[in-house]
Amino acid sequence: KNSHENWMPYSLIMEIALQPNGFISGYMGTTLKYPEKDLFFRNLDGSGTLLKQIDLRGKTIVNKSVLVSTAIAGGAIIQSFTFDMSVDGELFYTGKAVFGYFSGESLTNQLGIDNGKITNAWFVDNNTPTDNIDVFDLTNQSLALYKAPADKPHYKLAGGQMNFIDTVSVVEGGGKAGVAYVYGERTIDADDWFFRYHFHQDPVMPGSLGVEAIIELMQTYALKNDLGAQFSNPRFIAPMTKVDWKYRGQITPLNKKMSLDVHITEIITEAGEIRIVGDANLSKDGLRIYEVKNIVLSIVEA
């Protein structure tokens, strides 16, 4: 459940877009060339563009998914797809995705995006004084960030299953663009709810939930700075923009810590809208495995 009843979580839009790709791949018998192997299906790259804001409650979403290409070489299978999602004949989300099939061994030995390099938070590498870092404990459900004012009921973090982060650290004026740097951590529990909702006998955190965690990080920054102050009843939305993602690994029950960050690159004030723009990363035990470019969060009047 999101902080506004007609804003479907972006992760769900992504899942609705991407899950038919797996069905098509299975229906086509893609892995039958390697009957002796146990192979795992993973999203590698993708992009999605939200074309229109639609209240999806009570609506039927039609997803036209197309398998564009299949490449098989050296035991690796890579497939490309496109997707177009519509409601009542009107297109509202479109994009493309690349998936691959991998052995369990290759997934265990993945090197991430940086060829095995362990990365740190920006403020660690830049020796930022602790006095310049604001820290929020999101495990504290009495935190003001979860409690919207009576006249602004949607101006808060959603909490519950939409809370993917334990602590958030903010450096104003930090990050690669000098606007702000926002960093989050989560201690991984093998019993975390999302593991059992991935593929059968393949417990990993869905990549879309990593993107959702990044959005939560941006919401925390927005609330911390009261960026919706100009609105009488502010709410968050995913704006009509293109988001690009790259995955080179996954969070599993064996991992100890998930960390993620957003380099805020712009805060744009337009008529009736505040846009927070950033480039984001997500890591497992220090190994960077997700990269999300041009992610945008908007605040508008409810």
mmCIF file of C-alpha atoms in Angstrom:
data_model
loop_
_atom_site.group_PDB
_atom_site.id
_atom_site.type_symbol
_atom_site.label_atom_id
_atom_site.label_comp_id
_atom_site.label_asym_id
_atom_site.label_seq_id
_atom_site.Cartn_x
_atom_site.Cartn_y
_atom_site.Cartn_z
ATOM 1 C CA LYS A 1 0.000 0.000 0.000
ATOM 2 C CA ASN A 2 1.436 3.343 -1.036
ATOM 3 C CA SER A 3 1.098 6.722 0.673
ATOM 4 C CA HIS A 4 -1.711 7.661 -1.742
ATOM 5 C CA GLU A 5 -4.449 5.184 -2.583
ATOM 6 C CA ASN A 6 -4.413 5.719 -6.359
ATOM 7 C CA TRP A 7 -0.608 5.604 -6.775
ATOM 8 C CA MET A 8 0.321 2.034 -7.649
ATOM 9 C CA PRO A 9 3.862 1.323 -6.409
ATOM 10 C CA TYR A 10 6.327 1.648 -9.285
ATOM 11 C CA SER A 11 7.666 -1.811 -8.466
ATOM 12 C CA LEU A 12 4.265 -3.331 -9.250
ATOM 13 C CA ILE A 13 4.110 -1.553 -12.594
ATOM 14 C CA MET A 14 7.558 -2.973 -13.354
ATOM 15 C CA GLU A 15 6.517 -6.489 -12.321
ATOM 16 C CA ILE A 16 3.370 -6.387 -14.455
ATOM 17 C CA ALA A 17 5.532 -5.255 -17.373
ATOM 18 C CA LEU A 18 8.286 -7.847 -16.922
ATOM 19 C CA GLN A 19 6.652 -11.037 -15.666
ATOM 20 C CA PRO A 20 5.099 -11.958 -19.045
ATOM 21 C CA ASN A 21 8.639 -12.018 -20.466
ATOM 22 C CA GLY A 22 9.379 -15.045 -18.299
ATOM 23 C CA PHE A 23 6.147 -16.728 -19.348
ATOM 24 C CA ILE A 24 6.931 -16.223 -23.043
ATOM 25 C CA SER A 25 10.451 -17.551 -22.564
ATOM 26 C CA GLY A 26 9.214 -20.663 -20.787
ATOM 27 C CA TYR A 27 6.415 -21.228 -23.296
ATOM 28 C CA MET A 28 8.952 -21.115 -26.140
ATOM 29 C CA GLY A 29 10.978 -23.886 -24.482
ATOM 30 C CA THR A 30 14.064 -21.715 -24.348
ATOM 31 C CA THR A 31 16.044 -23.896 -21.931
ATOM 32 C CA LEU A 32 15.267 -27.236 -23.602
ATOM 33 C CA LYS A 33 18.604 -27.100 -25.424
ATOM 34 C CA TYR A 34 20.223 -27.696 -22.020
ATOM 35 C CA PRO A 35 17.970 -30.292 -20.326
ATOM 36 C CA GLU A 36 20.741 -31.403 -17.977
ATOM 37 C CA LYS A 37 21.247 -27.924 -16.478
ATOM 38 C CA ASP A 38 19.398 -26.045 -13.758
ATOM 39 C CA LEU A 39 19.190 -22.509 -15.106
ATOM 40 C CA PHE A 40 17.951 -19.336 -13.423
ATOM 41 C CA PHE A 41 16.141 -16.502 -15.236
ATOM 42 C CA ARG A 42 17.458 -13.004 -14.484
ATOM 43 C CA ASN A 43 16.681 -9.487 -15.699
ATOM 44 C CA LEU A 44 19.920 -7.812 -16.809
ATOM 45 C CA ASP A 45 18.901 -4.466 -18.282
ATOM 46 C CA GLY A 46 15.790 -2.525 -19.031
ATOM 47 C CA SER A 47 14.042 0.777 -19.395
ATOM 48 C CA GLY A 48 10.496 1.868 -18.781
ATOM 49 C CA THR A 49 8.696 5.058 -19.729
ATOM 50 C CA LEU A 50 5.533 6.168 -17.964
ATOM 51 C CA LEU A 51 3.428 7.901 -20.603
ATOM 52 C CA LYS A 52 0.365 8.813 -18.564
ATOM 53 C CA GLN A 53 -0.834 8.959 -14.967
ATOM 54 C CA ILE A 54 -3.758 6.541 -14.625
ATOM 55 C CA ASP A 55 -5.702 5.521 -11.540
ATOM 56 C CA LEU A 56 -5.426 1.754 -11.981
ATOM 57 C CA ARG A 57 -7.886 0.781 -9.246
ATOM 58 C CA GLY A 58 -10.569 -1.483 -10.691
ATOM 59 C CA LYS A 59 -8.989 -1.386 -14.146
ATOM 60 C CA THR A 60 -7.738 -4.195 -16.404
ATOM 61 C CA ILE A 61 -4.177 -3.775 -17.652
ATOM 62 C CA VAL A 62 -3.361 -5.233 -21.063
ATOM 63 C CA ASN A 63 0.327 -5.975 -21.602
ATOM 64 C CA LYS A 64 1.613 -6.678 -25.100
ATOM 65 C CA SER A 65 4.985 -8.380 -24.593
ATOM 66 C CA VAL A 66 7.161 -9.385 -27.541
ATOM 67 C CA LEU A 67 10.218 -11.646 -27.602
ATOM 68 C CA VAL A 68 12.488 -9.762 -29.998
ATOM 69 C CA SER A 69 15.612 -11.930 -30.052
ATOM 70 C CA THR A 70 17.345 -14.954 -28.536
ATOM 71 C CA ALA A 71 21.113 -15.442 -28.537
ATOM 72 C CA ILE A 72 22.674 -18.729 -27.395
ATOM 73 C CA ALA A 73 26.437 -19.108 -27.099
ATOM 74 C CA GLY A 74 28.734 -21.005 -24.767
ATOM 75 C CA GLY A 75 25.902 -22.179 -22.568
ATOM 76 C CA ALA A 76 24.553 -18.656 -22.047
ATOM 77 C CA ILE A 77 21.090 -17.628 -23.225
ATOM 78 C CA ILE A 78 20.241 -13.938 -23.632
ATOM 79 C CA GLN A 79 16.783 -12.733 -24.679
ATOM 80 C CA SER A 80 15.429 -9.285 -25.500
ATOM 81 C CA PHE A 81 11.817 -8.213 -25.052
ATOM 82 C CA THR A 82 9.587 -5.195 -25.505
ATOM 83 C CA PHE A 83 6.437 -4.403 -23.561
ATOM 84 C CA ASP A 84 3.511 -2.014 -23.988
ATOM 85 C CA MET A 85 0.907 -1.660 -21.242
ATOM 86 C CA SER A 86 -2.481 -0.082 -21.765
ATOM 87 C CA VAL A 87 -5.799 0.489 -20.031
ATOM 88 C CA ASP A 88 -9.019 0.870 -22.035
ATOM 89 C CA GLY A 89 -6.948 0.969 -25.215
ATOM 90 C CA GLU A 90 -4.717 3.794 -23.974
ATOM 91 C CA LEU A 91 -0.967 3.167 -23.703
ATOM 92 C CA PHE A 92 0.480 4.259 -20.342
ATOM 93 C CA TYR A 93 3.781 2.366 -19.836
ATOM 94 C CA THR A 94 6.229 1.111 -22.443
ATOM 95 C CA GLY A 95 9.764 -0.189 -22.504
ATOM 96 C CA LYS A 96 12.236 -2.954 -23.183
ATOM 97 C CA ALA A 97 14.160 -5.521 -21.176
ATOM 98 C CA VAL A 98 17.014 -7.998 -21.513
ATOM 99 C CA PHE A 99 16.997 -11.285 -19.605
ATOM 100 C CA GLY A 100 19.484 -14.105 -19.326
ATOM 101 C CA TYR A 101 19.624 -17.701 -18.111
ATOM 102 C CA PHE A 102 22.474 -18.554 -15.756
ATOM 103 C CA SER A 103 23.711 -21.526 -13.765
ATOM 104 C CA GLY A 104 23.618 -21.436 -9.982
ATOM 105 C CA GLU A 105 27.420 -21.440 -9.906
ATOM 106 C CA SER A 106 27.709 -18.395 -12.153
ATOM 107 C CA LEU A 107 25.205 -16.504 -10.005
ATOM 108 C CA THR A 108 27.126 -17.365 -6.843
ATOM 109 C CA ASN A 109 30.356 -16.043 -8.363
ATOM 110 C CA GLN A 110 28.978 -12.836 -9.869
ATOM 111 C CA LEU A 111 31.322 -9.838 -9.807
ATOM 112 C CA GLY A 112 28.669 -7.126 -9.950
ATOM 113 C CA ILE A 113 28.946 -3.960 -12.013
ATOM 114 C CA ASP A 114 32.498 -3.037 -10.966
ATOM 115 C CA ASN A 115 34.241 -6.357 -11.676
ATOM 116 C CA GLY A 116 34.357 -7.427 -8.046
ATOM 117 C CA LYS A 117 35.385 -4.095 -6.536
ATOM 118 C CA ILE A 118 33.890 -3.366 -3.116
ATOM 119 C CA THR A 119 32.387 0.121 -2.926
ATOM 120 C CA ASN A 120 31.756 2.466 -0.020
ATOM 121 C CA ALA A 121 29.285 5.224 0.660
ATOM 122 C CA TRP A 122 30.246 8.539 -0.967
ATOM 123 C CA PHE A 123 30.690 10.175 2.437
ATOM 124 C CA VAL A 124 33.163 7.457 3.482
ATOM 125 C CA ASP A 125 35.330 7.903 0.388
ATOM 126 C CA ASN A 126 35.188 11.690 0.807
ATOM 127 C CA ASN A 127 35.849 11.730 4.567
ATOM 128 C CA THR A 128 32.705 13.738 5.246
ATOM 129 C CA PRO A 129 32.555 14.931 8.879
ATOM 130 C CA THR A 130 29.846 13.154 10.867
ATOM 131 C CA ASP A 131 28.379 16.545 11.820
ATOM 132 C CA ASN A 132 27.491 16.997 8.130
ATOM 133 C CA ILE A 133 25.556 13.711 7.942
ATOM 134 C CA ASP A 134 21.909 13.554 9.048
ATOM 135 C CA VAL A 135 20.871 10.010 10.025
ATOM 136 C CA PHE A 136 17.306 8.645 10.262
ATOM 137 C CA ASP A 137 16.297 5.327 11.814
ATOM 138 C CA LEU A 138 13.444 4.044 9.643
ATOM 139 C CA THR A 139 12.933 1.010 11.886
ATOM 140 C CA ASN A 140 11.397 3.431 14.398
ATOM 141 C CA GLN A 141 7.730 3.384 13.403
ATOM 142 C CA SER A 142 7.023 6.422 15.597
ATOM 143 C CA LEU A 143 9.336 8.523 13.411
ATOM 144 C CA ALA A 144 7.724 11.724 12.154
ATOM 145 C CA LEU A 145 8.423 10.648 8.557
ATOM 146 C CA TYR A 146 5.655 8.027 8.920
ATOM 147 C CA LYS A 147 3.124 10.434 10.436
ATOM 148 C CA ALA A 148 1.454 12.804 8.009
ATOM 149 C CA PRO A 149 -0.184 16.017 9.253
ATOM 150 C CA ALA A 150 -3.978 15.798 9.456
ATOM 151 C CA ASP A 151 -4.382 18.260 6.574
ATOM 152 C CA LYS A 152 -1.687 16.521 4.487
ATOM 153 C CA PRO A 153 -2.593 12.819 4.831
ATOM 154 C CA HIS A 154 -0.384 11.576 1.970
ATOM 155 C CA TYR A 155 2.779 13.485 2.893
ATOM 156 C CA LYS A 156 4.677 10.633 4.549
ATOM 157 C CA LEU A 157 6.545 7.382 4.011
ATOM 158 C CA ALA A 158 4.224 4.457 3.357
ATOM 159 C CA GLY A 159 5.839 2.113 5.900
ATOM 160 C CA GLY A 160 4.791 -1.522 6.303
ATOM 161 C CA GLN A 161 5.811 -3.731 3.390
ATOM 162 C CA MET A 162 6.845 -0.590 1.505
ATOM 163 C CA ASN A 163 9.674 0.029 3.982
ATOM 164 C CA PHE A 164 12.855 -1.571 2.611
ATOM 165 C CA ILE A 165 15.441 0.500 4.501
ATOM 166 C CA ASP A 166 16.642 0.473 8.121
ATOM 167 C CA THR A 167 18.711 3.662 8.205
ATOM 168 C CA VAL A 168 19.071 6.672 5.910
ATOM 169 C CA SER A 169 21.994 9.116 5.864
ATOM 170 C CA VAL A 170 21.760 12.480 4.074
ATOM 171 C CA VAL A 171 24.602 14.811 3.110
ATOM 172 C CA GLU A 172 23.318 18.162 1.890
ATOM 173 C CA GLY A 173 25.519 19.515 -0.895
ATOM 174 C CA GLY A 174 27.081 16.076 -1.321
ATOM 175 C CA GLY A 175 27.231 13.548 -4.127
ATOM 176 C CA LYS A 176 28.669 13.786 -7.612
ATOM 177 C CA ALA A 177 26.481 16.766 -8.580
ATOM 178 C CA GLY A 178 26.946 18.686 -5.337
ATOM 179 C CA VAL A 179 23.196 18.846 -4.690
ATOM 180 C CA ALA A 180 22.701 16.090 -2.121
ATOM 181 C CA TYR A 181 23.718 12.524 -1.373
ATOM 182 C CA VAL A 182 21.307 10.040 0.210
ATOM 183 C CA TYR A 183 22.457 6.639 1.478
ATOM 184 C CA GLY A 184 20.475 3.760 2.966
ATOM 185 C CA GLU A 185 21.173 0.391 4.564
ATOM 186 C CA ARG A 186 19.125 -2.690 5.379
ATOM 187 C CA THR A 187 20.190 -5.733 7.372
ATOM 188 C CA ILE A 188 19.091 -8.782 5.383
ATOM 189 C CA ASP A 189 17.033 -11.410 7.200
ATOM 190 C CA ALA A 190 16.643 -14.825 5.550
ATOM 191 C CA ASP A 191 12.965 -14.632 6.551
ATOM 192 C CA ASP A 192 12.331 -11.303 4.799
ATOM 193 C CA TRP A 193 8.864 -11.477 3.228
ATOM 194 C CA PHE A 194 9.904 -10.861 -0.380
ATOM 195 C CA PHE A 195 12.165 -13.911 -0.736
ATOM 196 C CA ARG A 196 9.277 -16.374 -0.829
ATOM 197 C CA TYR A 197 7.461 -14.391 -3.522
ATOM 198 C CA HIS A 198 10.158 -14.779 -6.168
ATOM 199 C CA PHE A 199 10.319 -17.760 -8.539
ATOM 200 C CA HIS A 200 9.746 -21.236 -7.094
ATOM 201 C CA GLN A 201 12.911 -22.511 -5.352
ATOM 202 C CA ASP A 202 14.720 -19.286 -6.307
ATOM 203 C CA PRO A 203 14.530 -16.957 -3.278
ATOM 204 C CA VAL A 204 15.968 -13.572 -4.210
ATOM 205 C CA MET A 205 14.786 -10.015 -3.722
ATOM 206 C CA PRO A 206 13.012 -8.955 -6.938
ATOM 207 C CA GLY A 207 14.946 -6.214 -8.700
ATOM 208 C CA SER A 208 11.843 -4.043 -8.845
ATOM 209 C CA LEU A 209 11.812 -3.891 -5.043
ATOM 210 C CA GLY A 210 15.348 -2.544 -5.150
ATOM 211 C CA VAL A 211 14.039 0.244 -7.377
ATOM 212 C CA GLU A 212 11.185 0.771 -4.900
ATOM 213 C CA ALA A 213 13.754 1.078 -2.089
ATOM 214 C CA ILE A 214 15.517 3.783 -4.099
ATOM 215 C CA ILE A 215 12.211 5.655 -4.407
ATOM 216 C CA GLU A 216 11.771 5.347 -0.628
ATOM 217 C CA LEU A 217 15.239 6.857 -0.206
ATOM 218 C CA MET A 218 14.223 9.830 -2.373
ATOM 219 C CA GLN A 219 10.962 10.254 -0.458
ATOM 220 C CA THR A 220 12.915 10.391 2.798
ATOM 221 C CA TYR A 221 15.092 13.160 1.380
ATOM 222 C CA ALA A 222 12.039 15.077 0.145
ATOM 223 C CA LEU A 223 10.284 14.865 3.518
ATOM 224 C CA LYS A 224 13.447 15.754 5.426
ATOM 225 C CA ASN A 225 13.670 18.996 3.421
ATOM 226 C CA ASP A 226 9.889 19.593 3.250
ATOM 227 C CA LEU A 227 10.108 19.925 -0.529
ATOM 228 C CA GLY A 228 6.318 19.792 -0.767
ATOM 229 C CA ALA A 229 5.833 22.870 1.419
ATOM 230 C CA GLN A 230 4.286 24.898 -1.418
ATOM 231 C CA PHE A 231 1.338 22.489 -1.728
ATOM 232 C CA SER A 232 -1.705 22.537 0.542
ATOM 233 C CA ASN A 233 -2.058 18.739 0.240
ATOM 234 C CA PRO A 234 1.121 17.242 -1.280
ATOM 235 C CA ARG A 235 1.510 13.705 -2.554
ATOM 236 C CA PHE A 236 4.259 11.714 -4.254
ATOM 237 C CA ILE A 237 3.971 10.333 -7.783
ATOM 238 C CA ALA A 238 6.204 8.642 -10.334
ATOM 239 C CA PRO A 239 6.336 11.242 -13.127
ATOM 240 C CA MET A 240 6.068 10.657 -16.837
ATOM 241 C CA THR A 241 9.750 9.975 -17.452
ATOM 242 C CA LYS A 242 12.041 7.191 -18.641
ATOM 243 C CA VAL A 243 13.927 5.099 -16.076
ATOM 244 C CA ASP A 244 16.943 2.969 -17.084
ATOM 245 C CA TRP A 245 18.140 0.068 -14.939
ATOM 246 C CA LYS A 246 21.020 -2.388 -14.987
ATOM 247 C CA TYR A 247 21.230 -5.487 -12.766
ATOM 248 C CA ARG A 248 24.377 -7.557 -12.305
ATOM 249 C CA GLY A 249 23.476 -9.558 -9.240
ATOM 250 C CA GLN A 250 20.750 -10.132 -6.675
ATOM 251 C CA ILE A 251 20.063 -9.985 -2.954
ATOM 252 C CA THR A 252 19.747 -13.522 -1.525
ATOM 253 C CA PRO A 253 19.009 -14.878 1.981
ATOM 254 C CA LEU A 254 22.762 -15.492 2.352
ATOM 255 C CA ASN A 255 23.619 -11.796 2.110
ATOM 256 C CA LYS A 256 24.136 -9.728 5.254
ATOM 257 C CA LYS A 257 23.574 -6.149 4.150
ATOM 258 C CA MET A 258 21.873 -4.231 1.354
ATOM 259 C CA SER A 259 23.109 -0.684 0.793
ATOM 260 C CA LEU A 260 21.843 1.841 -1.711
ATOM 261 C CA ASP A 261 22.410 5.460 -2.590
ATOM 262 C CA VAL A 262 21.086 8.286 -4.708
ATOM 263 C CA HIS A 263 23.170 11.137 -6.027
ATOM 264 C CA ILE A 264 20.567 13.892 -6.302
ATOM 265 C CA THR A 265 21.432 15.707 -9.530
ATOM 266 C CA GLU A 266 18.581 18.219 -9.820
ATOM 267 C CA ILE A 267 15.587 19.603 -7.977
ATOM 268 C CA ILE A 268 13.266 21.106 -10.566
ATOM 269 C CA THR A 269 10.405 23.445 -9.680
ATOM 270 C CA GLU A 270 7.659 23.591 -12.304
ATOM 271 C CA ALA A 271 4.089 24.814 -12.285
ATOM 272 C CA GLY A 272 2.292 22.528 -9.856
ATOM 273 C CA GLU A 273 5.172 20.052 -9.517
ATOM 274 C CA ILE A 274 8.500 19.535 -7.747
ATOM 275 C CA ARG A 275 10.827 17.005 -9.414
ATOM 276 C CA ILE A 276 13.715 15.306 -7.650
ATOM 277 C CA VAL A 277 16.145 13.740 -10.135
ATOM 278 C CA GLY A 278 18.960 11.348 -9.332
ATOM 279 C CA ASP A 279 21.263 8.508 -10.286
ATOM 280 C CA ALA A 280 21.163 5.523 -7.960
ATOM 281 C CA ASN A 281 23.055 2.373 -7.030
ATOM 282 C CA LEU A 282 22.328 -0.680 -4.913
ATOM 283 C CA SER A 283 24.890 -3.055 -3.393
ATOM 284 C CA LYS A 284 24.986 -6.350 -1.531
ATOM 285 C CA ASP A 285 27.707 -6.647 1.099
ATOM 286 C CA GLY A 286 29.558 -3.801 -0.630
ATOM 287 C CA LEU A 287 29.341 -5.250 -4.166
ATOM 288 C CA ARG A 288 27.455 -2.868 -6.467
ATOM 289 C CA ILE A 289 24.827 -4.863 -8.363
ATOM 290 C CA TYR A 290 22.175 -2.327 -9.512
ATOM 291 C CA GLU A 291 22.530 0.936 -11.368
ATOM 292 C CA VAL A 292 19.459 3.089 -12.002
ATOM 293 C CA LYS A 293 19.827 6.176 -14.154
ATOM 294 C CA ASN A 294 17.567 9.215 -14.350
ATOM 295 C CA ILE A 295 15.148 8.146 -11.659
ATOM 296 C CA VAL A 296 12.684 10.905 -10.830
ATOM 297 C CA LEU A 297 10.254 11.422 -7.958
ATOM 298 C CA SER A 298 7.616 14.146 -8.142
ATOM 299 C CA ILE A 299 5.545 15.976 -5.567
ATOM 300 C CA VAL A 300 2.202 17.372 -6.734
ATOM 301 C CA GLU A 301 -1.088 18.552 -5.287
ATOM 302 C CA ALA A 302 -3.294 15.624 -4.248
#
